[in-house]
XYZ file of C-alpha atoms in Angstrom:
461
model
C -34.899 -34.706 -36.910
C -32.052 -32.537 -38.237
C -30.235 -30.344 -35.738
C -30.583 -26.560 -35.930
C -27.300 -24.690 -36.522
C -26.079 -22.679 -33.525
C -25.829 -19.506 -35.637
C -29.508 -19.814 -36.583
C -30.510 -20.280 -32.926
C -28.586 -17.169 -31.891
C -30.079 -15.105 -34.729
C -33.603 -16.297 -33.874
C -33.091 -15.375 -30.215
C -31.794 -11.926 -31.229
C -34.847 -11.255 -33.414
C -37.128 -12.306 -30.576
C -35.422 -9.941 -28.153
C -35.613 -7.036 -30.615
C -39.274 -7.736 -31.353
C -40.152 -7.933 -27.672
C -38.284 -4.705 -26.936
C -40.062 -2.893 -29.742
C -43.431 -4.077 -28.513
C -42.719 -2.770 -25.001
C -41.728 0.615 -26.423
C -45.065 1.049 -28.158
C -47.277 1.117 -25.085
C -47.804 3.105 -21.906
C -47.062 0.848 -18.960
C -50.010 0.182 -16.686
C -50.811 -1.721 -13.532
C -54.316 -2.525 -14.722
C -54.927 -6.279 -14.809
C -57.257 -6.014 -17.818
C -55.848 -4.347 -20.906
C -57.108 -3.705 -24.407
C -54.943 -2.899 -27.379
C -55.633 -0.414 -30.129
C -53.937 -0.543 -33.519
C -51.608 2.139 -34.865
C -50.838 1.867 -38.563
C -48.135 3.824 -40.337
C -48.461 4.339 -44.081
C -45.003 5.271 -45.367
C -45.626 5.262 -49.104
C -44.933 8.901 -49.920
C -46.871 8.861 -53.178
C -49.972 7.616 -51.337
C -50.090 10.189 -48.507
C -52.895 12.280 -50.000
C -54.865 9.161 -50.894
C -54.512 7.868 -47.328
C -55.595 11.177 -45.780
C -58.616 11.463 -48.053
C -59.721 7.890 -47.335
C -59.201 8.445 -43.597
C -61.490 11.472 -43.689
C -64.161 9.743 -45.753
C -64.285 6.872 -43.248
C -63.873 9.127 -40.181
C -60.653 7.416 -39.101
C -58.440 8.800 -36.349
C -55.348 10.385 -37.918
C -52.695 10.676 -35.230
C -50.033 12.349 -37.330
C -49.358 13.189 -40.944
C -46.399 14.556 -42.851
C -45.418 14.699 -46.513
C -43.874 11.231 -46.183
C -46.138 9.216 -43.852
C -49.504 9.030 -42.122
C -50.284 7.418 -38.746
C -53.851 6.122 -38.303
C -55.216 4.700 -35.072
C -58.002 2.125 -34.757
C -59.610 1.451 -31.352
C -59.899 -2.126 -30.035
C -63.538 -2.448 -31.112
C -62.833 -1.244 -34.680
C -59.622 -3.043 -35.676
C -60.130 -3.338 -39.445
C -59.156 -0.891 -42.172
C -61.300 0.017 -45.196
C -60.355 -1.954 -48.294
C -58.732 1.024 -50.040
C -56.339 1.461 -47.123
C -55.759 -2.195 -46.344
C -54.211 -2.638 -49.777
C -51.609 0.115 -49.195
C -48.388 -1.117 -47.517
C -48.241 -0.219 -43.818
C -46.943 -1.363 -40.460
C -49.096 -2.145 -37.434
C -48.271 -1.551 -33.775
C -50.334 -2.523 -30.755
C -51.106 0.383 -28.413
C -52.311 -0.038 -24.846
C -55.509 1.905 -24.179
C -55.639 1.771 -20.382
C -54.368 4.657 -18.270
C -51.612 4.454 -15.643
C -52.482 4.655 -11.981
C -51.368 7.871 -10.256
C -48.107 7.383 -8.394
C -49.470 8.717 -5.123
C -52.784 9.146 -3.390
C -52.137 12.629 -1.983
C -51.731 15.837 -3.921
C -48.790 17.509 -2.228
C -45.303 17.726 -3.656
C -42.161 19.598 -2.729
C -42.081 22.334 -5.366
C -39.334 24.379 -3.748
C -36.882 22.742 -6.159
C -37.354 22.087 -9.872
C -34.563 19.534 -9.856
C -35.551 17.496 -6.823
C -39.336 17.387 -7.023
C -40.969 14.100 -8.013
C -43.957 15.797 -9.650
C -42.413 15.826 -13.129
C -41.731 12.089 -13.042
C -45.301 11.096 -13.878
C -48.448 12.105 -15.710
C -51.201 13.508 -13.530
C -55.018 13.547 -13.711
C -56.883 16.837 -13.708
C -57.318 17.125 -9.947
C -53.573 16.724 -9.420
C -52.825 19.298 -12.139
C -55.058 21.764 -10.316
C -53.437 20.890 -6.993
C -50.002 21.498 -8.532
C -50.996 24.965 -9.729
C -52.388 25.904 -6.321
C -49.275 24.616 -4.598
C -46.994 26.441 -7.048
C -48.724 29.709 -6.133
C -48.284 28.947 -2.437
C -44.604 28.132 -2.969
C -43.860 31.241 -5.056
C -46.514 33.730 -3.869
C -44.601 36.874 -4.847
C -44.409 36.106 -8.559
C -47.366 33.819 -9.377
C -51.128 34.194 -9.480
C -54.049 32.189 -10.857
C -56.761 33.812 -12.946
C -60.204 32.477 -13.820
C -60.738 32.373 -17.570
C -64.327 31.154 -17.506
C -66.031 27.772 -17.585
C -65.703 24.766 -19.859
C -68.603 23.101 -21.664
C -69.176 20.822 -18.677
C -68.896 23.659 -16.184
C -65.316 23.223 -14.984
C -63.360 26.355 -14.129
C -60.549 27.170 -16.556
C -57.506 28.793 -15.008
C -54.553 30.694 -16.338
C -51.272 31.090 -14.492
C -49.414 34.400 -14.675
C -45.781 34.533 -13.579
C -44.347 38.030 -13.156
C -41.635 39.582 -11.015
C -43.409 42.928 -11.117
C -43.220 46.050 -13.291
C -40.297 46.581 -15.601
C -37.283 48.294 -14.105
C -36.324 51.320 -16.187
C -32.600 51.626 -16.791
C -31.789 55.296 -16.169
C -28.529 54.868 -18.065
C -30.314 53.646 -21.186
C -29.357 55.470 -24.358
C -32.867 55.215 -25.749
C -34.505 58.494 -26.615
C -37.055 59.842 -24.179
C -39.883 60.264 -23.479
C -40.974 56.631 -23.689
C -44.536 55.568 -24.280
C -46.222 53.384 -21.614
C -45.920 50.390 -23.972
C -42.158 50.968 -24.296
C -41.591 50.494 -20.578
C -44.011 47.579 -20.158
C -42.662 44.088 -19.873
C -43.121 41.792 -22.829
C -45.823 39.142 -22.612
C -45.438 35.481 -23.579
C -48.417 33.083 -23.728
C -48.045 29.284 -23.510
C -51.002 26.933 -24.035
C -51.034 23.249 -23.088
C -52.909 20.387 -24.744
C -56.008 21.554 -26.581
C -56.314 17.995 -27.862
C -57.122 15.998 -24.770
C -54.923 12.949 -25.382
C -51.687 14.905 -25.835
C -50.606 14.423 -22.244
C -46.970 15.376 -22.792
C -48.114 18.872 -23.821
C -49.919 19.321 -20.501
C -46.969 17.942 -18.513
C -44.508 20.155 -20.393
C -46.576 23.279 -19.744
C -46.426 22.464 -16.017
C -42.673 21.900 -16.184
C -42.209 25.252 -17.948
C -44.319 27.006 -15.309
C -42.143 25.494 -12.597
C -38.943 26.351 -14.481
C -39.973 30.004 -14.831
C -40.760 30.281 -11.120
C -37.798 28.234 -9.843
C -34.627 29.723 -8.386
C -32.157 31.021 -10.954
C -29.421 28.810 -9.564
C -31.182 25.616 -10.608
C -30.471 23.801 -13.841
C -33.029 24.585 -16.568
C -34.472 27.499 -14.580
C -36.001 30.233 -16.731
C -36.380 32.751 -13.908
C -33.854 35.089 -15.546
C -36.393 35.769 -18.299
C -38.704 37.492 -15.807
C -36.534 40.605 -16.036
C -38.092 41.328 -19.411
C -41.116 39.012 -19.660
C -44.393 38.193 -17.965
C -45.506 34.629 -18.738
C -49.138 33.577 -19.072
C -49.789 29.826 -19.140
C -52.940 27.749 -19.676
C -51.863 24.175 -18.820
C -55.276 22.525 -19.430
C -57.216 24.482 -22.064
C -59.460 21.432 -22.542
C -60.195 20.313 -18.957
C -63.275 18.243 -19.842
C -61.511 16.299 -22.563
C -58.366 15.833 -20.488
C -60.367 14.410 -17.591
C -62.198 12.107 -20.021
C -58.881 10.616 -21.177
C -58.229 9.524 -17.590
C -61.690 8.143 -16.828
C -63.084 6.773 -20.084
C -61.122 7.008 -23.345
C -57.334 7.427 -23.225
C -57.177 8.725 -26.795
C -60.119 11.138 -26.801
C -59.322 14.139 -29.020
C -61.991 16.855 -28.873
C -63.675 18.795 -26.086
C -66.869 17.413 -24.526
C -69.568 19.889 -25.467
C -72.933 18.809 -26.945
C -73.082 19.533 -30.676
C -76.830 19.231 -31.261
C -80.093 18.100 -29.668
C -80.246 14.854 -31.669
C -76.571 14.159 -32.260
C -75.128 10.927 -30.921
C -71.674 12.506 -30.986
C -69.979 14.897 -28.583
C -67.281 17.535 -28.935
C -65.528 19.626 -31.541
C -61.901 20.119 -32.512
C -60.811 23.139 -30.475
C -57.892 23.792 -32.785
C -60.227 24.336 -35.744
C -62.654 26.627 -33.929
C -60.785 29.945 -33.727
C -62.107 32.783 -35.810
C -59.398 33.403 -38.380
C -60.307 31.759 -41.720
C -62.675 29.397 -39.912
C -65.005 27.432 -42.149
C -67.552 24.700 -41.590
C -66.097 22.389 -44.152
C -65.096 18.730 -44.124
C -61.375 18.243 -43.886
C -61.140 16.178 -47.054
C -61.868 19.289 -49.105
C -58.871 20.966 -47.502
C -56.661 18.009 -48.338
C -57.504 17.916 -52.034
C -55.744 20.314 -54.331
C -58.168 22.628 -56.097
C -57.952 23.278 -59.806
C -56.273 26.521 -60.743
C -58.752 29.334 -61.066
C -61.533 27.309 -59.458
C -63.037 28.695 -56.305
C -65.064 26.715 -53.782
C -67.408 28.868 -51.750
C -70.005 26.375 -50.537
C -69.208 23.641 -48.024
C -70.191 20.076 -48.717
C -73.097 18.972 -46.563
C -73.541 17.472 -44.125
C -70.539 18.375 -42.004
C -70.061 15.339 -39.794
C -70.186 16.247 -36.075
C -68.770 12.795 -35.294
C -65.537 13.612 -37.121
C -62.402 14.021 -35.028
C -61.770 17.250 -36.929
C -65.288 18.674 -36.584
C -64.847 22.484 -36.503
C -68.267 23.323 -35.074
C -71.017 25.404 -36.663
C -69.454 28.818 -35.996
C -66.171 30.372 -34.814
C -65.578 30.309 -31.047
C -68.495 27.946 -30.503
C -66.259 26.152 -28.023
C -66.431 27.985 -24.681
C -62.849 26.943 -23.998
C -61.574 28.493 -27.237
C -63.604 31.624 -26.571
C -62.281 31.914 -23.004
C -58.665 31.708 -24.135
C -59.178 34.264 -26.906
C -60.836 36.724 -24.527
C -58.097 36.295 -21.919
C -55.243 36.812 -24.355
C -56.979 39.850 -25.883
C -56.760 41.592 -22.511
C -53.128 40.765 -21.746
C -50.695 43.664 -22.239
C -47.847 43.749 -24.738
C -47.922 40.074 -25.776
C -45.154 39.377 -28.296
C -44.729 35.600 -28.037
C -47.149 32.675 -28.281
C -46.502 28.926 -28.120
C -49.135 26.221 -28.552
C -47.815 22.927 -27.142
C -48.885 19.760 -28.926
C -47.732 16.246 -29.731
C -46.330 14.465 -31.507
C -43.855 15.011 -34.360
C -40.880 17.067 -33.071
C -41.656 20.193 -35.091
C -41.640 23.921 -34.437
C -44.139 25.519 -36.786
C -44.969 29.101 -37.698
C -48.079 30.514 -39.477
C -50.056 29.806 -41.493
C -52.187 26.754 -40.840
C -55.178 27.510 -43.065
C -53.305 27.679 -46.382
C -49.941 26.334 -47.524
C -49.335 28.768 -50.366
C -49.613 31.911 -48.257
C -46.711 33.116 -46.133
C -47.009 35.829 -43.454
C -45.186 39.098 -43.926
C -43.025 38.231 -40.906
C -42.052 34.801 -42.230
C -38.331 35.585 -42.482
C -38.044 36.688 -38.841
C -40.270 33.849 -37.682
C -38.208 31.179 -39.406
C -34.936 32.725 -38.213
C -36.145 32.594 -34.611
C -37.535 29.077 -35.063
C -34.269 27.712 -36.463
C -32.319 29.109 -33.525
C -34.881 27.834 -31.024
C -34.855 24.353 -32.567
C -31.065 24.246 -32.371
C -31.200 25.359 -28.744
C -33.650 22.556 -27.988
C -31.428 20.005 -29.730
C -28.414 21.098 -27.700
C -30.078 19.940 -24.454
C -30.646 16.228 -25.135
C -29.965 15.819 -28.854
C -33.619 15.747 -29.937
C -33.973 17.029 -33.501
C -36.818 19.356 -34.516
C -37.985 20.362 -37.986
C -39.116 23.897 -38.741
C -41.465 25.432 -41.288
C -45.028 26.642 -41.659
C -47.639 24.507 -39.923
C -49.612 23.911 -43.109
C -46.563 22.813 -45.099
C -45.501 20.303 -42.458
C -48.974 18.870 -41.805
C -52.018 19.813 -43.898
C -54.360 22.801 -44.306
C -56.333 23.384 -41.100
C -58.493 26.543 -40.998
C -59.553 28.000 -37.664
C -56.276 27.166 -35.937
C -55.298 29.071 -32.785
C -51.877 29.762 -34.323
C -53.350 31.826 -37.149
C -55.685 33.690 -34.790
C -52.882 34.719 -32.446
C -50.718 35.928 -35.306
C -53.269 37.535 -37.623
C -55.837 38.859 -35.141
C -53.912 39.351 -31.895
C -50.846 40.586 -33.825
C -48.443 38.332 -31.907
C -45.590 38.294 -34.378
C -43.717 35.348 -32.893
C -46.505 32.775 -32.786
C -45.606 29.080 -32.965
C -46.809 25.534 -32.509
C -44.408 23.021 -30.939
C -45.155 19.354 -31.583
C -43.169 17.667 -28.835
C -41.666 14.168 -28.646
C -41.624 11.770 -30.355
C -41.827 10.935 -34.073
C -44.140 7.953 -33.697
C -42.373 5.235 -31.726
C -44.643 5.920 -28.766
C -47.005 8.506 -30.258
C -49.414 9.843 -27.639
C -48.260 7.155 -25.202
C -44.867 8.711 -24.539
C -43.462 6.950 -21.433
C -43.291 8.898 -18.209
C -39.504 8.694 -18.081
C -39.407 11.175 -20.985
C -41.519 13.846 -19.277
C -38.622 15.613 -17.580
C -36.233 15.471 -20.571
C -38.999 16.866 -22.791
C -39.572 19.696 -20.318
C -35.858 20.431 -20.073
C -35.325 20.667 -23.814
C -38.468 22.746 -24.273
C -37.066 25.110 -21.649
C -34.088 25.548 -23.956
C -36.465 26.428 -26.776
C -38.326 28.987 -24.635
C -35.057 30.506 -23.420
C -33.716 31.083 -26.924
C -37.027 32.267 -28.345
C -37.542 34.748 -25.508
C -34.043 36.174 -25.879
C -34.468 36.497 -29.631
C -37.797 38.278 -29.236
C -36.445 40.587 -26.542
C -33.507 41.666 -28.678
C -35.683 42.294 -31.718
C -38.212 44.151 -29.596
C -35.306 46.365 -28.458
C -36.054 45.715 -24.807
C -32.466 44.903 -23.863
């Protein structure tokens, strides 16, 4: 038997080590003895992106992320095979662990007196621990925080919003502004932050909790945002989809929608909360949105039936989701809101309106993009993470009924954005816990810049 050259042995060992390292990076570590793997495919043929998206919709596949250059499609362990039209398109396949991690601790008490030293932001947390964190945050910072009931979810869980405020605005008697001021002029500015509407986007929930802690924490701490309370009141909904989020911990790690019944005889459950807001909502299959329409041709009738089993099912009417309705009602009654941020994952993008149509730009597009570019640079300066900017539709696909468009067009929140957090697909929705704190820290940089920009342009400083 001929001997194998030493160089070949070394090269083979190197490839094995690289392959093993890449496989570890794709999954969320777990202590569960029994594991099942899903399959994440990336289609990187730019000319085939529209074809891939259309086929994915027709076969009700789970699209994790899509850009103008690639599409990520996930298949659960019990449905590992692709349709023939997709199987023939070049793609890569990664195994994804579907089990959930065990909570780090059995009790629900953490030291929240310090943002830097607490262990809370070192792990993902199930719904009961998220609620315990919010209650403990209010106990730790009672003078500036309060919880508000927004209403109930489809399964009857209470939805809560967290308001962080240092009190009424302090009027500078030396200000050169002309008097008298209107009540709105001397009100603080409002900023709304919403966590994961899509249940599986755990990093969005964890980041919303980190931001809440950063806003309340002492100004002397690194990454504290307490200085912004001089001009802003912050309103945060960490778990806008409590039923779905809980379901990702107990049953299906990659569940997407909420958990409301969609019909008396339907075998499927839930609708896409981020397609159920009232601005430009339509009960239309997503594949019609993805296909370019002929010039001068106008589609007014939806194709039937609209599939309630689809991941992107928008419901039968706007605000059919009680969670979406609760958030809209709450925000409508908040004073002087000038900033809105919807936290999502993944993709590393900061997006402005619109979502429903790519060819239409808002009248405030120039200011929105200017603020977004500065905020993205501020985020990058923290840990080097790069973010793209642009309209949400142009960077993903048309999605009517999005909360972004509602907040901008109907609530008149000029600086409305969606932030798709880490990463760009290496881990996808299974971002390892060691990246929770860095993601929170860099998002704090984004919030800091965006708030300062808004304050200056609102002439509040």
